Amino acid sequence: MAVEGKDRSKALEAGAQMLSGQLGKTVQRLRKAYNLSLSELAEQSGVAKSIISQIERNETNPTLATIWRLSQALDISIDRVLSSADDEPFIQKSSRADTPILVSDDGKMRLAIIGWIKTVEWLQWYDVQAEPGAVLDSDSHQRGSVECLSVLEGEFEVEVGGVVQQARTGESLRYRCDRPHTVRCIGNTPGRAVMVCILKAAVMD
């Protein structure tokens, strides 16, 4: 049965609000996954900080141009930004193009964000690929956070608070990441690892 007149307008408005709400949650999760402030995302996307804040709080219905700018800045396809979680199947596939990539300051370590976007505020995991000598310096996460680095290939070392520990293929390192920490790919061969970060974990003694 077709929806006409005022009923059609109400239906369209309800649909727009639902889409905007999902968009706000997605933008906020991706922004936090990249550790971007509102100001930094505004600078990278060209969208005003106030508009991004309104989008995240579901207080505005952004234009398609605005959504496109945000998707470009967050390195994700526009259809994924607009997808509704309620309609997604239990088995969900993400293409390589839809997988955001973080790069270390020296350009030698790449972290593909392979974790579920819904859990990024408390659980994050990455596919880490590094060239020999690559260094990833990270700021403190929130208090009680713990990180786990499981080495698949090569050799890595982690430094936290002046303490350094190394791990080779098949070994894992678990460490507090609520203080500045550094991950290095050591040796003469490229390294690969899986990194899992548990945020808001119980405070360790």
Short mmCIF file of N, CA and C in Angstrom, two decimals, residues 22-102:
data_model
loop_
_atom_site.label_atom_id
_atom_site.label_comp_id
_atom_site.label_asym_id
_atom_site.label_seq_id
_atom_site.Cartn_x
_atom_site.Cartn_y
_atom_site.Cartn_z
N GLN A 22 22.01 6.37 12.98
CA GLN A 22 23.03 5.37 12.69
C GLN A 22 24.31 6.03 12.20
N LEU A 23 24.16 7.06 11.38
CA LEU A 23 25.32 7.79 10.87
C LEU A 23 26.12 8.40 12.00
N GLY A 24 25.42 9.02 12.96
CA GLY A 24 26.10 9.65 14.09
C GLY A 24 26.91 8.66 14.89
N LYS A 25 26.34 7.48 15.14
CA LYS A 25 27.05 6.45 15.90
C LYS A 25 28.28 5.96 15.13
N THR A 26 28.12 5.79 13.82
CA THR A 26 29.23 5.30 13.00
C THR A 26 30.36 6.31 12.95
N VAL A 27 30.02 7.58 12.73
CA VAL A 27 31.04 8.63 12.67
C VAL A 27 31.79 8.72 13.99
N GLN A 28 31.06 8.66 15.10
CA GLN A 28 31.71 8.76 16.41
C GLN A 28 32.63 7.57 16.67
N ARG A 29 32.19 6.36 16.33
CA ARG A 29 33.02 5.17 16.56
C ARG A 29 34.29 5.21 15.71
N LEU A 30 34.15 5.60 14.44
CA LEU A 30 35.32 5.66 13.57
C LEU A 30 36.28 6.76 14.02
N ARG A 31 35.72 7.88 14.43
CA ARG A 31 36.58 8.99 14.90
C ARG A 31 37.38 8.54 16.11
N LYS A 32 36.76 7.83 17.03
CA LYS A 32 37.46 7.36 18.22
C LYS A 32 38.46 6.26 17.86
N ALA A 33 38.13 5.44 16.86
CA ALA A 33 39.07 4.40 16.43
C ALA A 33 40.35 5.01 15.90
N TYR A 34 40.23 6.15 15.25
CA TYR A 34 41.41 6.85 14.73
C TYR A 34 42.02 7.79 15.77
N ASN A 35 41.43 7.82 16.98
CA ASN A 35 41.90 8.73 18.03
C ASN A 35 41.90 10.18 17.56
N LEU A 36 40.85 10.56 16.84
CA LEU A 36 40.71 11.92 16.34
C LEU A 36 39.79 12.74 17.23
N SER A 37 40.16 13.97 17.48
CA SER A 37 39.27 14.89 18.18
C SER A 37 38.28 15.44 17.16
N LEU A 38 37.24 16.11 17.65
CA LEU A 38 36.29 16.74 16.73
C LEU A 38 37.00 17.76 15.85
N SER A 39 37.92 18.50 16.43
CA SER A 39 38.66 19.52 15.68
C SER A 39 39.50 18.89 14.58
N GLU A 40 40.15 17.77 14.89
CA GLU A 40 41.00 17.11 13.90
C GLU A 40 40.18 16.54 12.75
N LEU A 41 39.03 15.94 13.06
CA LEU A 41 38.17 15.42 12.00
C LEU A 41 37.61 16.56 11.16
N ALA A 42 37.29 17.68 11.80
CA ALA A 42 36.80 18.84 11.07
C ALA A 42 37.85 19.34 10.09
N GLU A 43 39.10 19.37 10.54
CA GLU A 43 40.19 19.85 9.68
C GLU A 43 40.40 18.91 8.50
N GLN A 44 40.32 17.60 8.74
CA GLN A 44 40.59 16.63 7.69
C GLN A 44 39.43 16.51 6.70
N SER A 45 38.22 16.75 7.16
CA SER A 45 37.05 16.56 6.30
C SER A 45 36.54 17.85 5.67
N GLY A 46 36.87 18.98 6.28
CA GLY A 46 36.32 20.24 5.79
C GLY A 46 34.91 20.49 6.27
N VAL A 47 34.43 19.66 7.20
CA VAL A 47 33.10 19.83 7.80
C VAL A 47 33.27 20.52 9.15
N ALA A 48 32.47 21.52 9.41
CA ALA A 48 32.60 22.29 10.64
C ALA A 48 32.49 21.40 11.87
N LYS A 49 33.28 21.73 12.89
CA LYS A 49 33.28 20.97 14.14
C LYS A 49 31.89 20.92 14.75
N SER A 50 31.18 22.03 14.70
CA SER A 50 29.84 22.08 15.28
C SER A 50 28.87 21.14 14.55
N ILE A 51 29.04 21.03 13.23
CA ILE A 51 28.17 20.14 12.45
C ILE A 51 28.46 18.68 12.79
N ILE A 52 29.75 18.34 12.90
CA ILE A 52 30.11 16.96 13.25
C ILE A 52 29.55 16.61 14.62
N SER A 53 29.64 17.55 15.56
CA SER A 53 29.11 17.31 16.90
C SER A 53 27.61 17.08 16.86
N GLN A 54 26.90 17.85 16.04
CA GLN A 54 25.45 17.68 15.90
C GLN A 54 25.11 16.34 15.26
N ILE A 55 25.93 15.92 14.28
CA ILE A 55 25.70 14.63 13.61
C ILE A 55 25.85 13.50 14.62
N GLU A 56 26.91 13.57 15.43
CA GLU A 56 27.15 12.51 16.41
C GLU A 56 26.05 12.44 17.45
N ARG A 57 25.44 13.58 17.76
CA ARG A 57 24.35 13.61 18.75
C ARG A 57 22.98 13.44 18.10
N ASN A 58 22.97 13.17 16.80
CA ASN A 58 21.72 12.97 16.07
C ASN A 58 20.81 14.19 16.16
N GLU A 59 21.40 15.36 16.00
CA GLU A 59 20.63 16.61 16.08
C GLU A 59 20.46 17.28 14.72
N THR A 60 20.95 16.64 13.66
CA THR A 60 20.81 17.23 12.33
C THR A 60 20.79 16.13 11.28
N ASN A 61 20.20 16.43 10.13
CA ASN A 61 20.21 15.52 8.99
C ASN A 61 21.19 16.09 7.97
N PRO A 62 22.41 15.55 7.91
CA PRO A 62 23.44 16.12 7.04
C PRO A 62 23.15 15.90 5.56
N THR A 63 23.71 16.75 4.72
CA THR A 63 23.58 16.60 3.28
C THR A 63 24.46 15.46 2.80
N LEU A 64 24.19 15.00 1.59
CA LEU A 64 25.00 13.92 1.02
C LEU A 64 26.46 14.37 0.86
N ALA A 65 26.65 15.65 0.52
CA ALA A 65 28.01 16.17 0.37
C ALA A 65 28.78 16.09 1.70
N THR A 66 28.09 16.40 2.80
CA THR A 66 28.72 16.33 4.12
C THR A 66 29.09 14.89 4.47
N ILE A 67 28.17 13.97 4.20
CA ILE A 67 28.43 12.55 4.47
C ILE A 67 29.62 12.07 3.65
N TRP A 68 29.69 12.51 2.39
CA TRP A 68 30.80 12.09 1.53
C TRP A 68 32.13 12.60 2.07
N ARG A 69 32.18 13.85 2.52
CA ARG A 69 33.42 14.41 3.06
C ARG A 69 33.87 13.63 4.29
N LEU A 70 32.92 13.30 5.15
CA LEU A 70 33.27 12.54 6.36
C LEU A 70 33.75 11.14 6.01
N SER A 71 33.10 10.49 5.04
CA SER A 71 33.52 9.14 4.66
C SER A 71 34.93 9.15 4.08
N GLN A 72 35.27 10.21 3.33
CA GLN A 72 36.61 10.32 2.77
C GLN A 72 37.65 10.51 3.88
N ALA A 73 37.32 11.36 4.83
CA ALA A 73 38.25 11.63 5.94
C ALA A 73 38.44 10.41 6.83
N LEU A 74 37.39 9.59 6.95
CA LEU A 74 37.45 8.41 7.81
C LEU A 74 37.83 7.15 7.04
N ASP A 75 38.11 7.31 5.75
CA ASP A 75 38.62 6.21 4.92
C ASP A 75 37.68 5.02 4.92
N ILE A 76 36.41 5.28 4.63
CA ILE A 76 35.41 4.22 4.56
C ILE A 76 34.41 4.58 3.48
N SER A 77 33.87 3.56 2.80
CA SER A 77 32.94 3.83 1.72
C SER A 77 31.64 4.42 2.25
N ILE A 78 31.00 5.22 1.44
CA ILE A 78 29.80 5.94 1.88
C ILE A 78 28.64 4.98 2.18
N ASP A 79 28.58 3.85 1.46
CA ASP A 79 27.49 2.92 1.73
C ASP A 79 27.63 2.26 3.09
N ARG A 80 28.90 2.07 3.54
CA ARG A 80 29.11 1.51 4.87
C ARG A 80 28.76 2.52 5.95
N VAL A 81 29.02 3.79 5.67
CA VAL A 81 28.65 4.83 6.63
C VAL A 81 27.15 4.88 6.81
N LEU A 82 26.43 4.69 5.73
CA LEU A 82 24.97 4.83 5.76
C LEU A 82 24.24 3.54 6.11
N SER A 83 24.95 2.42 6.19
CA SER A 83 24.28 1.16 6.45
C SER A 83 23.65 1.14 7.83
N SER A 84 22.53 0.48 7.95
CA SER A 84 21.83 0.39 9.22
C SER A 84 22.16 -0.92 9.92
N ALA A 85 22.57 -0.82 11.17
CA ALA A 85 22.97 -2.01 11.92
C ALA A 85 21.81 -2.99 12.08
N ASP A 86 20.59 -2.47 12.17
CA ASP A 86 19.44 -3.34 12.37
C ASP A 86 19.19 -4.24 11.17
N ASP A 87 19.65 -3.80 9.98
CA ASP A 87 19.38 -4.56 8.76
C ASP A 87 20.55 -5.44 8.37
N GLU A 88 21.65 -5.37 9.08
CA GLU A 88 22.82 -6.12 8.70
C GLU A 88 22.65 -7.60 9.05
N PRO A 89 23.16 -8.51 8.21
CA PRO A 89 23.06 -9.94 8.51
C PRO A 89 23.99 -10.32 9.64
N PHE A 90 23.76 -11.52 10.19
CA PHE A 90 24.62 -12.00 11.27
C PHE A 90 26.04 -12.18 10.78
N ILE A 91 26.18 -12.69 9.53
CA ILE A 91 27.51 -12.82 8.93
C ILE A 91 27.77 -11.56 8.14
N GLN A 92 28.78 -10.84 8.55
CA GLN A 92 29.08 -9.55 7.93
C GLN A 92 30.46 -9.58 7.32
N LYS A 93 30.57 -9.14 6.09
CA LYS A 93 31.85 -9.13 5.39
C LYS A 93 32.30 -7.70 5.13
N SER A 94 33.56 -7.42 5.42
CA SER A 94 34.14 -6.12 5.11
C SER A 94 35.21 -6.31 4.04
N SER A 95 35.13 -5.52 3.01
CA SER A 95 36.12 -5.61 1.94
C SER A 95 37.40 -4.90 2.36
N ARG A 96 38.46 -5.12 1.61
CA ARG A 96 39.72 -4.44 1.90
C ARG A 96 39.55 -2.93 1.80
N ALA A 97 38.72 -2.48 0.85
CA ALA A 97 38.50 -1.04 0.67
C ALA A 97 37.78 -0.42 1.86
N ASP A 98 37.01 -1.23 2.58
CA ASP A 98 36.25 -0.73 3.72
C ASP A 98 37.02 -0.84 5.04
N THR A 99 38.26 -1.33 4.99
CA THR A 99 39.05 -1.51 6.20
C THR A 99 39.97 -0.31 6.42
N PRO A 100 39.70 0.50 7.43
CA PRO A 100 40.55 1.67 7.69
C PRO A 100 41.96 1.26 8.06
N ILE A 101 42.93 2.06 7.66
CA ILE A 101 44.34 1.79 7.91
C ILE A 101 44.96 2.93 8.71
N LEU A 102 45.67 2.60 9.78
CA LEU A 102 46.46 3.57 10.53
C LEU A 102 47.93 3.34 10.17
#
